[in-house]
Amino acid sequence: RCKDNSLVFVDFFNGDKQAHLRTEKNGTFTKLTAEKAGDPMVADWYSMTGTPKLITLTQPGKPAQTCKN
């Protein structure tokens, strides 16, 4: 659940260098990738940092916000 009370669904992969982000439970995912672990994972104007417990997410047209598990 994010700070604005929205939900996002994230699956982390590949040594913290790849994640699948969905904004709807059964929606299509956006594949986010990072060059190395710890770098922001990015794609299509999305940017995300963090861990499975707490992320900071920037979505197109929205300010950055924190989301926690």
PDB file of N, CA and C in Angstrom:
ATOM      1  N   ARG A   1       0.847  -1.173   0.000  1.00  0.00           N
ATOM      2  CA  ARG A   1       0.000   0.000   0.000  1.00  0.00           C
ATOM      3  C   ARG A   1       0.889   1.232   0.000  1.00  0.00           C
ATOM      4  N   CYS A   2       0.516   2.182  -0.839  1.00  0.00           N
ATOM      5  CA  CYS A   2       1.324   3.390  -0.990  1.00  0.00           C
ATOM      6  C   CYS A   2       0.768   4.534  -0.142  1.00  0.00           C
ATOM      7  N   LYS A   3       1.585   5.560  -0.030  1.00  0.00           N
ATOM      8  CA  LYS A   3       1.239   6.709   0.806  1.00  0.00           C
ATOM      9  C   LYS A   3      -0.106   7.329   0.407  1.00  0.00           C
ATOM     10  N   ASP A   4      -0.437   7.320  -0.889  1.00  0.00           N
ATOM     11  CA  ASP A   4      -1.708   7.898  -1.345  1.00  0.00           C
ATOM     12  C   ASP A   4      -2.862   6.901  -1.254  1.00  0.00           C
ATOM     13  N   ASN A   5      -2.622   5.772  -0.576  1.00  0.00           N
ATOM     14  CA  ASN A   5      -3.606   4.709  -0.343  1.00  0.00           C
ATOM     15  C   ASN A   5      -3.864   3.831  -1.570  1.00  0.00           C
ATOM     16  N   SER A   6      -3.087   3.990  -2.623  1.00  0.00           N
ATOM     17  CA  SER A   6      -3.208   3.115  -3.785  1.00  0.00           C
ATOM     18  C   SER A   6      -2.426   1.827  -3.520  1.00  0.00           C
ATOM     19  N   LEU A   7      -2.700   0.832  -4.341  1.00  0.00           N
ATOM     20  CA  LEU A   7      -1.990  -0.441  -4.230  1.00  0.00           C
ATOM     21  C   LEU A   7      -1.116  -0.648  -5.456  1.00  0.00           C
ATOM     22  N   VAL A   8       0.066  -1.214  -5.243  1.00  0.00           N
ATOM     23  CA  VAL A   8       0.908  -1.685  -6.342  1.00  0.00           C
ATOM     24  C   VAL A   8       1.369  -3.084  -5.977  1.00  0.00           C
ATOM     25  N   PHE A   9       1.680  -3.857  -6.996  1.00  0.00           N
ATOM     26  CA  PHE A   9       2.090  -5.240  -6.811  1.00  0.00           C
ATOM     27  C   PHE A   9       3.449  -5.404  -7.483  1.00  0.00           C
ATOM     28  N   VAL A  10       4.456  -5.832  -6.703  1.00  0.00           N
ATOM     29  CA  VAL A  10       5.821  -5.904  -7.205  1.00  0.00           C
ATOM     30  C   VAL A  10       6.399  -7.294  -6.936  1.00  0.00           C
ATOM     31  N   ASP A  11       6.989  -7.887  -7.957  1.00  0.00           N
ATOM     32  CA  ASP A  11       7.738  -9.132  -7.829  1.00  0.00           C
ATOM     33  C   ASP A  11       9.196  -8.813  -8.143  1.00  0.00           C
ATOM     34  N   PHE A  12      10.095  -9.096  -7.189  1.00  0.00           N
ATOM     35  CA  PHE A  12      11.527  -8.849  -7.374  1.00  0.00           C
ATOM     36  C   PHE A  12      12.196 -10.105  -7.943  1.00  0.00           C
ATOM     37  N   PHE A  13      13.171  -9.904  -8.852  1.00  0.00           N
ATOM     38  CA  PHE A  13      13.893 -10.995  -9.495  1.00  0.00           C
ATOM     39  C   PHE A  13      15.362 -10.633  -9.655  1.00  0.00           C
ATOM     40  N   ASN A  14      16.159 -11.623 -10.055  1.00  0.00           N
ATOM     41  CA  ASN A  14      17.497 -11.431 -10.604  1.00  0.00           C
ATOM     42  C   ASN A  14      18.425 -10.611  -9.709  1.00  0.00           C
ATOM     43  N   GLY A  15      18.545 -10.998  -8.447  1.00  0.00           N
ATOM     44  CA  GLY A  15      19.508 -10.327  -7.582  1.00  0.00           C
ATOM     45  C   GLY A  15      19.232  -8.859  -7.371  1.00  0.00           C
ATOM     46  N   ASP A  16      17.975  -8.500  -7.231  1.00  0.00           N
ATOM     47  CA  ASP A  16      17.556  -7.106  -7.020  1.00  0.00           C
ATOM     48  C   ASP A  16      17.898  -6.180  -8.180  1.00  0.00           C
ATOM     49  N   LYS A  17      17.948  -6.734  -9.399  1.00  0.00           N
ATOM     50  CA  LYS A  17      18.197  -5.920 -10.586  1.00  0.00           C
ATOM     51  C   LYS A  17      17.010  -5.925 -11.544  1.00  0.00           C
ATOM     52  N   GLN A  18      15.931  -6.612 -11.183  1.00  0.00           N
ATOM     53  CA  GLN A  18      14.744  -6.667 -12.032  1.00  0.00           C
ATOM     54  C   GLN A  18      13.506  -6.812 -11.153  1.00  0.00           C
ATOM     55  N   ALA A  19      12.428  -6.157 -11.573  1.00  0.00           N
ATOM     56  CA  ALA A  19      11.151  -6.287 -10.875  1.00  0.00           C
ATOM     57  C   ALA A  19      10.029  -6.165 -11.891  1.00  0.00           C
ATOM     58  N   HIS A  20       8.920  -6.816 -11.584  1.00  0.00           N
ATOM     59  CA  HIS A  20       7.693  -6.660 -12.360  1.00  0.00           C
ATOM     60  C   HIS A  20       6.732  -5.856 -11.501  1.00  0.00           C
ATOM     61  N   LEU A  21       6.262  -4.744 -12.030  1.00  0.00           N
ATOM     62  CA  LEU A  21       5.369  -3.826 -11.323  1.00  0.00           C
ATOM     63  C   LEU A  21       3.994  -3.851 -11.973  1.00  0.00           C
ATOM     64  N   ARG A  22       2.975  -4.067 -11.169  1.00  0.00           N
ATOM     65  CA  ARG A  22       1.586  -3.986 -11.651  1.00  0.00           C
ATOM     66  C   ARG A  22       0.838  -2.978 -10.787  1.00  0.00           C
ATOM     67  N   THR A  23      -0.002  -2.175 -11.406  1.00  0.00           N
ATOM     68  CA  THR A  23      -0.813  -1.210 -10.671  1.00  0.00           C
ATOM     69  C   THR A  23      -2.216  -1.749 -10.403  1.00  0.00           C
ATOM     70  N   GLU A  24      -2.515  -2.918 -10.953  1.00  0.00           N
ATOM     71  CA  GLU A  24      -3.765  -3.630 -10.675  1.00  0.00           C
ATOM     72  C   GLU A  24      -3.405  -5.084 -10.400  1.00  0.00           C
ATOM     73  N   LYS A  25      -4.145  -5.728  -9.501  1.00  0.00           N
ATOM     74  CA  LYS A  25      -3.796  -7.073  -9.063  1.00  0.00           C
ATOM     75  C   LYS A  25      -3.572  -8.036 -10.223  1.00  0.00           C
ATOM     76  N   ASN A  26      -4.446  -8.040 -11.205  1.00  0.00           N
ATOM     77  CA  ASN A  26      -4.318  -8.946 -12.345  1.00  0.00           C
ATOM     78  C   ASN A  26      -3.951  -8.207 -13.624  1.00  0.00           C
ATOM     79  N   GLY A  27      -3.400  -6.998 -13.473  1.00  0.00           N
ATOM     80  CA  GLY A  27      -3.046  -6.188 -14.637  1.00  0.00           C
ATOM     81  C   GLY A  27      -1.745  -6.628 -15.282  1.00  0.00           C
ATOM     82  N   THR A  28      -1.455  -6.037 -16.405  1.00  0.00           N
ATOM     83  CA  THR A  28      -0.216  -6.287 -17.123  1.00  0.00           C
ATOM     84  C   THR A  28       0.937  -5.663 -16.351  1.00  0.00           C
ATOM     85  N   PHE A  29       2.077  -6.366 -16.301  1.00  0.00           N
ATOM     86  CA  PHE A  29       3.206  -5.828 -15.552  1.00  0.00           C
ATOM     87  C   PHE A  29       4.112  -4.988 -16.437  1.00  0.00           C
ATOM     88  N   THR A  30       4.821  -4.081 -15.789  1.00  0.00           N
ATOM     89  CA  THR A  30       5.896  -3.319 -16.404  1.00  0.00           C
ATOM     90  C   THR A  30       7.193  -3.867 -15.851  1.00  0.00           C
ATOM     91  N   LYS A  31       8.115  -4.243 -16.741  1.00  0.00           N
ATOM     92  CA  LYS A  31       9.401  -4.801 -16.324  1.00  0.00           C
ATOM     93  C   LYS A  31      10.371  -3.654 -16.044  1.00  0.00           C
ATOM     94  N   LEU A  32      10.796  -3.552 -14.782  1.00  0.00           N
ATOM     95  CA  LEU A  32      11.766  -2.548 -14.369  1.00  0.00           C
ATOM     96  C   LEU A  32      13.122  -3.220 -14.213  1.00  0.00           C
ATOM     97  N   THR A  33      14.183  -2.576 -14.675  1.00  0.00           N
ATOM     98  CA  THR A  33      15.510  -3.158 -14.559  1.00  0.00           C
ATOM     99  C   THR A  33      16.509  -2.108 -14.067  1.00  0.00           C
ATOM    100  N   ALA A  34      17.587  -2.615 -13.444  1.00  0.00           N
ATOM    101  CA  ALA A  34      18.693  -1.778 -12.990  1.00  0.00           C
ATOM    102  C   ALA A  34      19.987  -2.355 -13.529  1.00  0.00           C
ATOM    103  N   GLU A  35      20.956  -1.500 -13.748  1.00  0.00           N
ATOM    104  CA  GLU A  35      22.273  -1.926 -14.215  1.00  0.00           C
ATOM    105  C   GLU A  35      22.954  -2.816 -13.179  1.00  0.00           C
ATOM    106  N   LYS A  36      22.864  -2.414 -11.899  1.00  0.00           N
ATOM    107  CA  LYS A  36      23.444  -3.217 -10.825  1.00  0.00           C
ATOM    108  C   LYS A  36      22.550  -3.114  -9.590  1.00  0.00           C
ATOM    109  N   ALA A  37      22.658  -4.083  -8.705  1.00  0.00           N
ATOM    110  CA  ALA A  37      21.854  -4.099  -7.480  1.00  0.00           C
ATOM    111  C   ALA A  37      22.072  -2.800  -6.713  1.00  0.00           C
ATOM    112  N   GLY A  38      20.991  -2.206  -6.244  1.00  0.00           N
ATOM    113  CA  GLY A  38      21.064  -0.949  -5.515  1.00  0.00           C
ATOM    114  C   GLY A  38      20.756   0.263  -6.365  1.00  0.00           C
ATOM    115  N   ASP A  39      20.929   0.161  -7.694  1.00  0.00           N
ATOM    116  CA  ASP A  39      20.562   1.253  -8.590  1.00  0.00           C
ATOM    117  C   ASP A  39      19.050   1.299  -8.735  1.00  0.00           C
ATOM    118  N   PRO A  40      18.481   2.453  -9.074  1.00  0.00           N
ATOM    119  CA  PRO A  40      17.038   2.508  -9.339  1.00  0.00           C
ATOM    120  C   PRO A  40      16.664   1.580 -10.495  1.00  0.00           C
ATOM    121  N   MET A  41      15.557   0.893 -10.351  1.00  0.00           N
ATOM    122  CA  MET A  41      15.015   0.076 -11.439  1.00  0.00           C
ATOM    123  C   MET A  41      14.081   0.982 -12.232  1.00  0.00           C
ATOM    124  N   VAL A  42      14.240   1.020 -13.545  1.00  0.00           N
ATOM    125  CA  VAL A  42      13.509   1.974 -14.372  1.00  0.00           C
ATOM    126  C   VAL A  42      12.948   1.323 -15.629  1.00  0.00           C
ATOM    127  N   ALA A  43      11.900   1.951 -16.168  1.00  0.00           N
ATOM    128  CA  ALA A  43      11.308   1.603 -17.467  1.00  0.00           C
ATOM    129  C   ALA A  43      10.108   2.507 -17.702  1.00  0.00           C
ATOM    130  N   ASP A  44       9.943   2.942 -18.933  1.00  0.00           N
ATOM    131  CA  ASP A  44       8.728   3.665 -19.349  1.00  0.00           C
ATOM    132  C   ASP A  44       8.291   4.746 -18.365  1.00  0.00           C
ATOM    133  N   TRP A  45       9.198   5.605 -17.934  1.00  0.00           N
ATOM    134  CA  TRP A  45       8.915   6.714 -17.033  1.00  0.00           C
ATOM    135  C   TRP A  45       8.579   6.279 -15.610  1.00  0.00           C
ATOM    136  N   TYR A  46       8.822   5.021 -15.285  1.00  0.00           N
ATOM    137  CA  TYR A  46       8.713   4.529 -13.913  1.00  0.00           C
ATOM    138  C   TYR A  46      10.114   4.474 -13.325  1.00  0.00           C
ATOM    139  N   SER A  47      10.215   4.703 -12.019  1.00  0.00           N
ATOM    140  CA  SER A  47      11.470   4.534 -11.307  1.00  0.00           C
ATOM    141  C   SER A  47      11.155   3.995  -9.925  1.00  0.00           C
ATOM    142  N   MET A  48      11.923   2.990  -9.484  1.00  0.00           N
ATOM    143  CA  MET A  48      11.656   2.367  -8.198  1.00  0.00           C
ATOM    144  C   MET A  48      12.969   1.997  -7.522  1.00  0.00           C
ATOM    145  N   THR A  49      13.033   2.239  -6.226  1.00  0.00           N
ATOM    146  CA  THR A  49      14.141   1.785  -5.397  1.00  0.00           C
ATOM    147  C   THR A  49      13.551   1.123  -4.167  1.00  0.00           C
ATOM    148  N   GLY A  50      14.336   0.292  -3.508  1.00  0.00           N
ATOM    149  CA  GLY A  50      13.895  -0.289  -2.250  1.00  0.00           C
ATOM    150  C   GLY A  50      14.007  -1.789  -2.200  1.00  0.00           C
ATOM    151  N   THR A  51      13.237  -2.358  -1.272  1.00  0.00           N
ATOM    152  CA  THR A  51      13.250  -3.788  -0.990  1.00  0.00           C
ATOM    153  C   THR A  51      11.818  -4.303  -1.024  1.00  0.00           C
ATOM    154  N   PRO A  52      11.629  -5.618  -0.926  1.00  0.00           N
ATOM    155  CA  PRO A  52      10.253  -6.130  -0.894  1.00  0.00           C
ATOM    156  C   PRO A  52       9.411  -5.570   0.264  1.00  0.00           C
ATOM    157  N   LYS A  53      10.025  -5.057   1.307  1.00  0.00           N
ATOM    158  CA  LYS A  53       9.280  -4.502   2.452  1.00  0.00           C
ATOM    159  C   LYS A  53       8.907  -3.030   2.284  1.00  0.00           C
ATOM    160  N   LEU A  54       9.758  -2.248   1.580  1.00  0.00           N
ATOM    161  CA  LEU A  54       9.533  -0.807   1.446  1.00  0.00           C
ATOM    162  C   LEU A  54      10.162  -0.314   0.154  1.00  0.00           C
ATOM    163  N   ILE A  55       9.359   0.353  -0.685  1.00  0.00           N
ATOM    164  CA  ILE A  55       9.872   0.906  -1.935  1.00  0.00           C
ATOM    165  C   ILE A  55       9.560   2.392  -2.011  1.00  0.00           C
ATOM    166  N   THR A  56      10.324   3.066  -2.840  1.00  0.00           N
ATOM    167  CA  THR A  56      10.001   4.425  -3.265  1.00  0.00           C
ATOM    168  C   THR A  56       9.729   4.319  -4.752  1.00  0.00           C
ATOM    169  N   LEU A  57       8.552   4.763  -5.155  1.00  0.00           N
ATOM    170  CA  LEU A  57       8.081   4.573  -6.521  1.00  0.00           C
ATOM    171  C   LEU A  57       7.683   5.899  -7.135  1.00  0.00           C
ATOM    172  N   THR A  58       8.160   6.140  -8.351  1.00  0.00           N
ATOM    173  CA  THR A  58       7.709   7.279  -9.153  1.00  0.00           C
ATOM    174  C   THR A  58       7.016   6.700 -10.380  1.00  0.00           C
ATOM    175  N   GLN A  59       5.753   7.086 -10.560  1.00  0.00           N
ATOM    176  CA  GLN A  59       4.964   6.630 -11.708  1.00  0.00           C
ATOM    177  C   GLN A  59       4.730   7.811 -12.642  1.00  0.00           C
ATOM    178  N   PRO A  60       4.471   7.557 -13.916  1.00  0.00           N
ATOM    179  CA  PRO A  60       4.220   8.653 -14.853  1.00  0.00           C
ATOM    180  C   PRO A  60       3.119   9.587 -14.353  1.00  0.00           C
ATOM    181  N   GLY A  61       3.419  10.882 -14.324  1.00  0.00           N
ATOM    182  CA  GLY A  61       2.438  11.878 -13.939  1.00  0.00           C
ATOM    183  C   GLY A  61       2.156  11.968 -12.450  1.00  0.00           C
ATOM    184  N   LYS A  62       2.914  11.242 -11.615  1.00  0.00           N
ATOM    185  CA  LYS A  62       2.700  11.264 -10.170  1.00  0.00           C
ATOM    186  C   LYS A  62       4.017  11.555  -9.459  1.00  0.00           C
ATOM    187  N   PRO A  63       3.949  12.210  -8.309  1.00  0.00           N
ATOM    188  CA  PRO A  63       5.197  12.424  -7.551  1.00  0.00           C
ATOM    189  C   PRO A  63       5.676  11.119  -6.912  1.00  0.00           C
ATOM    190  N   ALA A  64       6.928  11.086  -6.523  1.00  0.00           N
ATOM    191  CA  ALA A  64       7.486   9.917  -5.842  1.00  0.00           C
ATOM    192  C   ALA A  64       6.751   9.701  -4.526  1.00  0.00           C
ATOM    193  N   GLN A  65       6.551   8.444  -4.178  1.00  0.00           N
ATOM    194  CA  GLN A  65       5.899   8.103  -2.911  1.00  0.00           C
ATOM    195  C   GLN A  65       6.437   6.784  -2.394  1.00  0.00           C
ATOM    196  N   THR A  66       6.278   6.585  -1.103  1.00  0.00           N
ATOM    197  CA  THR A  66       6.703   5.319  -0.506  1.00  0.00           C
ATOM    198  C   THR A  66       5.529   4.351  -0.467  1.00  0.00           C
ATOM    199  N   CYS A  67       5.857   3.086  -0.600  1.00  0.00           N
ATOM    200  CA  CYS A  67       4.878   2.009  -0.523  1.00  0.00           C
ATOM    201  C   CYS A  67       5.481   0.924   0.350  1.00  0.00           C
ATOM    202  N   LYS A  68       4.663   0.345   1.233  1.00  0.00           N
ATOM    203  CA  LYS A  68       5.209  -0.691   2.100  1.00  0.00           C
ATOM    204  C   LYS A  68       4.346  -1.930   2.061  1.00  0.00           C
ATOM    205  N   ASN A  69       5.005  -3.049   2.359  1.00  0.00           N
ATOM    206  CA  ASN A  69       4.352  -4.350   2.362  1.00  0.00           C
ATOM    207  C   ASN A  69       3.634  -4.558   3.662  1.00  0.00           C
TER     208      ASN A  69
END
